[in-house]
């Protein structure tokens, strides 16, 4: 029997930024409840919430200090229970973010580990002794610097943190940790949630701490080979997921595996392995720096979509998962710049956003739409590098100025590529204060493009209206269950075929600012066309970002 989540359209909500109901500048659970009718009208069937647990907010909720309570800035447990109830009444589902690799340093477990070096909770975390010449090893943190910080207590040991130093990693090798995390998950399942997004699960096993990165340097360096996708990950994951399904057989387990290859996606989601139902990888998006400056890190240089690279990558993912699981389809999330800032055409903004959505979401897989994507929201613009609260930004900014870039040019790069500006308040109505998000100054403020739900609701040609049409089409049997073949086309063209029995559709997209000639599809009738498309001999000329959906006539 097919799982309920196979035909879902997921909407990712960053709770702090969706709707503020109590006018304190921070979005909240009651605000989400108020907007359920909007989500329903859009065609959304499942919402995924970023963390709402009690947190010091060092990393916007991914540093959890109490998994059993709701951060008071977001609401109460009663609010969450009401949200679950209201969603279920509407036939919708709720997925909660589950932070399993680390906690906050304010969590009682870590506080006890500091106070009692020989106590039970010390082994809930990862510790090592320093080498004579410095840290325990030269592994680098994703947030900059070393993965090691000195014990703030009475010992000379160092604790491991793959992310911020205020977010110590848990020791999943300890069965007590595994039991504790299972109890937390059980608690939320019993509350009635429908699924979990397993944050950073690929990091719950680490290599031998005595192993340095062999690079003739003690300077910290990112070394995923030592703390991602190691054998223990699947061992722990298999046990954890089996125990969850014993409690709730139809739970949807969505894994986040940012660096997973197509082969690893297959392993993590293979039904026989009993692990995730579907897995997110950042490697499904392929881009390239427009004009690379070799004297600067590529991380914040402006990028463009690598169409040919993405064809190959998506074809590889689809091939590996064809008889295994559904790929996860997304353009944006809280960890990257928004689609409209990252890949949209400067000259054909609206048409390119419609085309990109069509090109991805009608493929075989589960769409995840990041809040505000459906109206074309862009990243906020920040004024100073310190606004990003990110050490890597400060380092990039200094290097750029040293290479002769102006402040404005450097900030433009940062604002178009960094993840934080992608978390601005939802733009509901530009006629209201702060676009209807809040009467109070938002927790994350900045300037951005003037788009809103109120205007697009009534415009049949708007991006919002198109998303409604696209989602409705996505839910049809052909685009939910059909097989997929990504065609070998000329540069700039993305074309794929969906087939279910004798029903066949071909989606053809021009992903460029130029007109392209594309071979005609014989014996086909047009279901949808957007942009300029005209016959040219035995070819069809597709204008910039034009696309068609054609059904091949049955013989």
XYZ file of C-alpha atoms in Angstrom:
555
model
C 0.000 0.000 0.000
C 1.394 3.410 -0.997
C 2.268 5.753 1.876
C 0.176 8.886 2.385
C 3.193 11.106 1.852
C 3.837 9.922 -1.713
C 1.540 12.573 -3.202
C 2.150 15.458 -0.809
C 3.036 19.054 -1.608
C 5.046 20.351 1.358
C 5.320 23.989 2.434
C 8.271 24.936 4.612
C 7.491 27.536 7.259
C 10.177 29.400 9.161
C 8.001 30.106 12.219
C 9.757 33.321 13.277
C 9.071 34.838 9.873
C 5.635 33.688 8.709
C 3.017 35.636 10.692
C 3.229 37.558 13.951
C -0.060 37.358 15.853
C 0.912 39.233 19.025
C 2.828 42.149 17.463
C 6.248 41.543 18.995
C 8.098 41.297 15.686
C 8.453 37.520 15.828
C 6.236 35.088 13.941
C 4.423 32.493 16.044
C 2.230 29.405 16.044
C -1.014 31.356 16.290
C 0.063 33.269 13.217
C 0.447 29.999 11.322
C -3.000 28.880 12.457
C -4.462 32.126 11.084
C -2.950 31.373 7.684
C -4.140 27.781 7.269
C -6.899 28.896 4.854
C -4.251 30.528 2.653
C -2.145 27.358 2.623
C -5.199 25.281 1.823
C -6.126 27.574 -1.074
C -2.596 27.286 -2.441
C -2.961 23.505 -2.566
C -0.536 22.653 0.237
C -1.122 19.292 1.927
C 1.721 19.196 4.474
C 3.635 21.887 6.344
C 7.135 21.485 7.724
C 8.065 23.698 10.658
C 11.617 24.707 11.448
C 12.404 24.188 15.161
C 9.963 25.668 17.677
C 11.525 24.206 20.845
C 12.926 26.295 23.706
C 16.200 27.745 22.500
C 18.698 30.546 23.225
C 18.385 31.273 19.472
C 22.111 31.229 18.750
C 21.209 29.404 15.533
C 17.547 30.413 15.259
C 16.168 27.382 17.067
C 18.581 24.692 15.931
C 20.288 25.058 19.319
C 17.695 23.334 21.500
C 17.742 23.696 25.277
C 14.414 21.939 25.934
C 12.843 19.546 23.417
C 9.692 19.128 25.501
C 8.540 22.755 25.509
C 7.793 25.526 23.010
C 9.914 28.657 22.890
C 7.773 31.339 24.518
C 8.415 33.780 21.667
C 6.603 31.346 19.359
C 3.689 30.382 21.578
C 2.680 27.538 23.851
C 2.135 23.807 23.738
C -1.609 24.508 23.596
C -0.977 26.508 20.404
C 0.858 23.588 18.827
C -1.878 21.154 19.814
C -4.427 23.494 18.224
C -2.301 23.761 15.068
C -2.175 19.979 14.748
C -5.926 19.742 15.285
C -6.743 22.460 12.740
C -4.442 20.973 10.109
C -5.946 17.528 10.553
C -9.472 18.939 10.251
C -8.394 20.349 6.875
C -6.914 17.015 5.830
C -3.391 18.407 6.110
C -0.298 17.097 7.879
C 2.489 18.454 10.085
C 6.202 17.610 9.977
C 8.395 18.799 12.839
C 12.103 19.530 12.570
C 14.029 17.106 14.797
C 17.505 18.313 15.809
C 19.342 15.081 16.570
C 23.053 15.793 16.050
C 23.542 18.406 18.763
C 21.903 20.437 21.523
C 22.380 23.912 22.934
C 25.110 24.375 25.524
C 22.243 25.579 27.722
C 20.574 22.171 27.634
C 20.470 20.544 31.116
C 22.457 17.593 29.786
C 25.407 19.760 28.790
C 25.203 21.875 31.916
C 25.402 18.702 33.993
C 28.268 17.408 31.847
C 30.220 20.579 32.654
C 29.450 20.528 36.355
C 30.065 16.788 36.820
C 32.993 15.544 34.682
C 32.467 12.014 35.986
C 28.675 12.119 35.887
C 26.126 10.360 33.691
C 25.708 13.191 31.180
C 29.398 13.710 30.478
C 29.233 10.844 27.988
C 26.204 12.419 26.286
C 28.739 14.576 24.448
C 32.080 14.160 22.707
C 35.329 14.999 24.474
C 39.023 14.766 23.688
C 42.348 15.886 25.092
C 44.436 18.524 23.359
C 47.607 17.664 21.524
C 50.826 19.345 22.558
C 50.646 21.721 19.602
C 46.962 22.676 19.939
C 43.446 21.235 19.464
C 42.730 17.469 19.542
C 42.806 17.513 15.714
C 42.638 19.927 12.773
C 39.011 19.367 11.764
C 37.093 22.518 10.878
C 33.593 23.582 11.921
C 30.919 24.478 9.360
C 30.554 27.773 11.239
C 34.249 28.653 10.996
C 37.278 27.781 13.124
C 37.823 24.477 14.887
C 35.245 21.840 15.830
C 36.799 21.951 19.297
C 36.213 24.339 22.207
C 37.691 24.154 25.667
C 35.598 22.743 28.503
C 34.091 25.782 30.282
C 34.200 23.718 33.466
C 37.144 22.447 35.473
C 38.898 20.080 33.062
C 41.397 20.686 30.263
C 39.422 18.668 27.769
C 37.775 19.970 24.614
C 34.212 19.303 23.473
C 33.198 18.703 19.847
C 30.826 21.029 17.960
C 30.361 20.654 14.240
C 28.407 23.901 14.141
C 28.543 26.874 16.547
C 30.519 26.471 19.783
C 27.237 26.901 21.661
C 25.911 23.745 19.962
C 27.836 20.703 21.271
C 27.434 17.436 19.340
C 25.738 14.486 20.964
C 27.499 11.153 21.388
C 25.242 8.733 19.518
C 27.594 5.883 20.361
C 26.151 6.119 23.886
C 22.933 4.027 24.076
C 21.562 6.445 26.692
C 21.700 9.232 24.118
C 19.862 7.097 21.587
C 17.191 6.237 24.167
C 16.802 9.867 25.206
C 16.341 11.064 21.638
C 13.834 8.297 20.994
C 11.801 9.403 24.015
C 11.705 12.952 22.682
C 10.496 11.761 19.277
C 7.859 9.561 20.927
C 6.592 12.539 22.892
C 5.914 14.496 19.710
C 4.416 11.540 17.884
C 1.979 11.145 20.746
C 1.070 14.814 20.310
C -0.212 13.850 16.874
C 2.449 15.063 14.461
C 2.666 13.180 11.163
C 6.374 13.214 10.459
C 9.889 14.271 11.403
C 12.586 15.993 9.403
C 15.835 14.565 10.729
C 18.208 17.507 10.801
C 21.875 16.779 10.011
C 21.465 13.043 10.670
C 24.454 12.288 8.430
C 26.788 13.601 11.144
C 25.789 11.417 14.101
C 28.844 9.179 13.655
C 32.413 10.508 13.733
C 35.813 9.092 12.847
C 38.703 8.492 15.227
C 39.609 11.852 16.750
C 43.308 11.012 16.511
C 43.096 11.243 12.719
C 44.109 14.658 11.394
C 43.362 15.854 7.893
C 46.676 15.100 6.153
C 47.353 18.565 4.742
C 50.635 19.540 6.414
C 48.843 22.094 8.574
C 47.214 22.460 11.982
C 44.823 25.088 10.632
C 41.199 23.857 10.929
C 39.811 22.572 7.649
C 36.356 21.273 6.680
C 36.701 17.477 6.603
C 33.354 15.842 5.878
C 35.084 12.530 5.223
C 35.635 12.347 8.998
C 32.184 13.414 10.207
C 29.617 12.690 7.500
C 28.133 9.461 6.083
C 30.236 7.157 8.262
C 29.070 3.533 8.787
C 27.524 4.152 12.201
C 25.049 6.626 10.742
C 22.958 3.910 9.116
C 23.293 1.649 12.134
C 21.875 4.301 14.460
C 19.354 5.519 11.919
C 17.958 2.078 11.213
C 17.360 1.411 14.904
C 15.867 4.853 15.533
C 13.466 4.721 12.580
C 12.353 1.166 13.359
C 11.417 2.235 16.868
C 9.466 5.233 15.553
C 7.524 3.068 13.107
C 6.721 0.620 15.886
C 4.882 3.525 17.532
C 3.424 5.103 14.381
C 3.652 2.842 11.309
C 2.736 5.574 8.829
C 5.096 8.259 10.150
C 6.860 10.217 7.411
C 10.605 10.301 8.046
C 12.277 12.971 5.927
C 16.052 13.035 6.245
C 18.364 15.982 5.653
C 21.599 14.794 4.059
C 23.072 18.000 2.668
C 26.099 16.401 1.011
C 24.566 13.089 -0.066
C 25.355 11.724 -3.517
C 22.686 9.921 -5.573
C 24.123 6.639 -4.297
C 23.783 7.722 -0.671
C 20.243 8.993 -1.260
C 19.415 5.507 -2.455
C 20.974 3.877 0.619
C 19.285 6.168 3.140
C 15.834 5.746 1.556
C 15.877 2.123 0.436
C 12.726 0.552 1.972
C 14.573 -2.661 2.832
C 16.963 -0.654 4.998
C 14.129 0.732 7.116
C 15.593 4.221 7.394
C 14.214 7.419 5.782
C 11.196 7.597 3.491
C 12.741 10.451 1.500
C 15.964 12.436 1.741
C 16.934 16.023 1.011
C 20.331 16.658 -0.545
C 21.784 20.056 -1.395
C 23.534 18.388 -4.322
C 20.326 18.317 -6.346
C 20.995 22.003 -7.062
C 23.934 22.579 -9.403
C 25.267 26.059 -10.053
C 28.455 27.859 -10.962
C 30.068 31.204 -10.242
C 29.335 33.650 -13.063
C 32.785 35.236 -13.238
C 34.933 33.564 -10.585
C 37.574 35.583 -8.772
C 40.247 33.088 -7.797
C 41.419 35.411 -5.035
C 38.092 35.081 -3.179
C 36.267 32.068 -1.717
C 33.476 30.947 -4.029
C 30.974 30.654 -1.158
C 29.558 34.183 -1.524
C 30.396 34.961 -5.141
C 27.365 35.430 -7.413
C 26.209 32.218 -9.066
C 24.055 31.099 -11.950
C 22.266 27.844 -12.613
C 24.462 25.198 -14.238
C 21.760 23.827 -16.520
C 23.827 21.042 -18.049
C 25.218 19.986 -14.685
C 21.754 19.931 -13.174
C 20.422 17.790 -16.022
C 23.062 15.176 -15.304
C 22.601 15.330 -11.543
C 18.807 15.106 -11.587
C 18.971 12.279 -14.134
C 21.392 10.442 -11.851
C 19.147 10.966 -8.810
C 16.048 9.867 -10.684
C 17.814 6.773 -12.014
C 19.131 5.728 -8.604
C 15.770 6.290 -6.874
C 13.473 5.044 -9.662
C 12.480 1.843 -7.883
C 13.465 2.937 -4.386
C 11.910 6.204 -3.201
C 10.768 9.639 -4.327
C 13.316 12.422 -4.812
C 12.791 15.636 -2.875
C 12.224 18.632 -5.163
C 13.034 22.109 -3.863
C 14.540 25.406 -5.002
C 15.037 27.154 -1.673
C 15.166 26.623 2.059
C 16.353 28.363 5.213
C 19.960 27.320 4.573
C 20.405 29.021 1.214
C 19.520 32.133 -0.748
C 16.004 32.400 -2.140
C 15.238 31.207 -5.656
C 14.340 34.723 -6.839
C 17.715 36.017 -5.648
C 19.796 33.018 -6.605
C 18.665 31.918 -10.066
C 15.902 34.166 -11.439
C 16.624 36.072 -14.625
C 17.312 39.775 -14.155
C 15.551 40.585 -17.434
C 12.663 38.094 -17.288
C 12.095 37.720 -13.572
C 8.442 36.589 -13.459
C 8.637 34.345 -16.501
C 11.837 32.704 -15.244
C 10.289 31.946 -11.847
C 7.294 30.277 -13.501
C 9.602 28.304 -15.772
C 11.908 27.154 -12.974
C 8.967 26.005 -10.847
C 7.532 24.027 -13.780
C 10.867 22.493 -14.683
C 11.374 21.098 -11.162
C 8.023 20.453 -9.517
C 6.459 18.427 -12.323
C 9.300 15.945 -12.111
C 8.923 12.709 -10.180
C 9.243 13.557 -6.512
C 7.917 15.418 -3.474
C 7.914 19.226 -3.836
C 8.924 21.402 -0.888
C 8.000 25.052 -1.384
C 9.782 27.561 0.858
C 7.406 30.144 2.306
C 7.107 33.196 0.069
C 8.568 31.428 -2.951
C 5.109 31.336 -4.482
C 4.983 35.153 -4.636
C 8.598 35.599 -5.715
C 10.072 36.891 -2.464
C 13.762 37.757 -2.636
C 16.487 37.919 -0.007
C 16.477 40.949 2.269
C 19.278 43.475 1.833
C 21.512 43.981 4.845
C 23.714 47.066 5.214
C 26.755 45.804 7.100
C 28.647 42.477 7.205
C 28.029 42.290 10.958
C 24.267 42.092 10.257
C 24.752 38.474 9.146
C 26.079 37.264 12.541
C 28.446 34.971 10.638
C 32.211 34.901 11.043
C 32.673 33.556 7.528
C 30.935 36.676 6.194
C 33.358 38.946 8.067
C 36.312 37.051 6.619
C 34.884 37.222 3.083
C 34.158 40.938 3.437
C 37.722 41.714 4.549
C 39.196 39.677 1.697
C 36.938 41.356 -0.861
C 37.873 44.860 0.261
C 41.524 43.868 0.173
C 41.065 42.774 -3.449
C 39.614 46.147 -4.383
C 35.867 45.471 -4.192
C 33.742 48.328 -2.864
C 31.531 48.008 0.193
C 28.413 48.129 -2.000
C 29.638 45.450 -4.416
C 30.659 43.159 -1.580
C 27.353 43.612 0.225
C 25.526 42.878 -3.020
C 27.312 39.536 -3.256
C 26.536 38.702 0.358
C 22.885 39.738 0.158
C 22.296 37.606 -2.931
C 24.033 34.468 -1.666
C 23.771 34.232 2.122
C 21.120 32.192 3.905
C 20.132 34.702 6.609
C 18.499 37.252 4.254
C 16.331 34.392 2.952
C 14.524 34.347 6.306
C 12.704 37.679 6.114
C 9.080 38.176 7.120
C 6.355 36.863 4.820
C 4.979 39.652 2.626
C 1.218 39.482 2.961
C 0.030 42.996 2.100
C 2.256 45.937 1.170
C -0.505 48.361 2.211
C -0.006 47.258 5.811
C 2.885 47.894 8.187
C 5.792 45.565 7.447
C 3.764 43.990 4.639
C 1.265 42.559 7.113
C 3.800 40.373 8.874
C 3.783 42.448 12.081
C 3.004 45.912 13.427
C 6.316 45.682 15.269
C 9.742 45.964 13.660
C 10.493 42.378 12.471
C 13.176 40.344 14.217
C 15.026 40.341 10.887
C 14.652 43.580 9.001
C 15.881 44.862 5.666
C 14.764 46.108 2.273
C 13.540 43.814 -0.469
C 11.418 43.630 -3.622
C 7.786 44.804 -3.461
C 5.725 41.644 -3.885
C 2.821 40.503 -1.730
C 0.009 37.977 -1.454
C -2.766 40.612 -1.530
C -1.767 41.887 -4.966
C -1.097 38.495 -6.489
C -4.285 36.893 -5.128
C -6.437 38.744 -7.644
C -4.053 38.787 -10.605
C -4.618 35.766 -12.876
C -1.162 36.260 -14.410
C 0.723 36.487 -11.108
C 3.258 34.003 -9.830
C 0.905 33.034 -6.984
C -1.898 32.238 -9.430
C 0.507 30.173 -11.480
C 1.708 28.212 -8.432
C -1.903 27.311 -7.671
C -2.327 26.011 -11.216
C 0.988 24.160 -11.096
C 0.250 22.496 -7.751
C -3.134 21.353 -9.017
C -1.455 19.820 -12.062
C 1.235 18.227 -9.889
C -1.454 16.347 -7.958
C -2.771 14.607 -11.066
C -1.948 10.938 -11.363
C 0.497 11.308 -14.244
C 2.691 13.813 -12.392
C 2.414 11.994 -9.076
C 2.923 8.394 -10.139
C 4.365 8.446 -13.642
C 7.914 7.434 -14.476
C 10.338 10.112 -15.646
C 12.940 10.382 -18.379
C 15.137 13.487 -18.617
C 15.850 14.020 -22.302
C 19.245 14.629 -23.888
C 18.645 18.130 -25.282
C 20.728 21.019 -26.549
C 22.264 23.495 -24.129
C 19.840 25.681 -22.211
C 16.890 23.333 -22.742
C 15.475 21.172 -19.954
C 12.994 18.606 -21.244
C 11.546 15.571 -19.537
C 8.858 12.988 -20.209
C 6.353 11.687 -17.678
C 4.548 8.460 -18.510
C 1.863 6.456 -16.744
C 0.481 3.600 -18.778
C -0.561 5.047 -22.147
C -0.634 8.617 -20.834
C 2.492 10.599 -21.776
C 3.395 14.243 -21.182
C 6.477 16.144 -22.288
C 7.597 19.239 -20.368
C 9.931 21.517 -22.324
C 11.640 24.544 -20.739
C 13.971 27.176 -22.148
C 16.080 28.133 -19.135
C 17.865 31.045 -20.792
C 17.440 34.717 -21.671
C 17.697 33.874 -25.385
C 15.271 32.385 -27.894
C 16.064 28.753 -28.699
C 14.951 26.430 -31.485
C 13.756 23.084 -30.147
C 12.614 20.082 -32.237
C 8.857 19.701 -32.478
C 7.201 16.815 -30.659
C 5.201 14.771 -33.185
C 1.594 13.745 -32.515
C 1.232 15.946 -29.455
C -1.380 18.413 -28.278
C -0.638 21.438 -26.158
C -1.867 21.456 -22.561
C -0.053 24.558 -21.333
C 2.190 27.247 -22.768
C 3.802 30.203 -21.038
C 5.941 32.729 -22.877
C 6.449 33.091 -26.603
C 6.417 29.792 -28.526
C 6.023 29.683 -32.309
C 6.611 27.156 -35.118
C 9.736 27.522 -37.232
C 9.840 24.812 -39.934
C 10.299 21.451 -38.231
C 11.372 23.273 -35.046
C 9.616 25.339 -32.418
C 11.139 28.634 -31.334
C 10.881 29.124 -27.581
C 11.326 32.687 -26.383
C 13.313 33.497 -23.234
C 12.147 31.266 -20.364
C 9.197 29.973 -22.382
C 7.872 26.508 -21.610
C 5.224 24.062 -22.737
C 3.486 20.985 -21.397
C 2.370 18.688 -24.201
C 0.482 15.412 -24.127
C 1.537 12.866 -26.690
C -1.488 11.521 -28.509
C -2.182 7.827 -28.011
C -1.967 5.626 -31.090
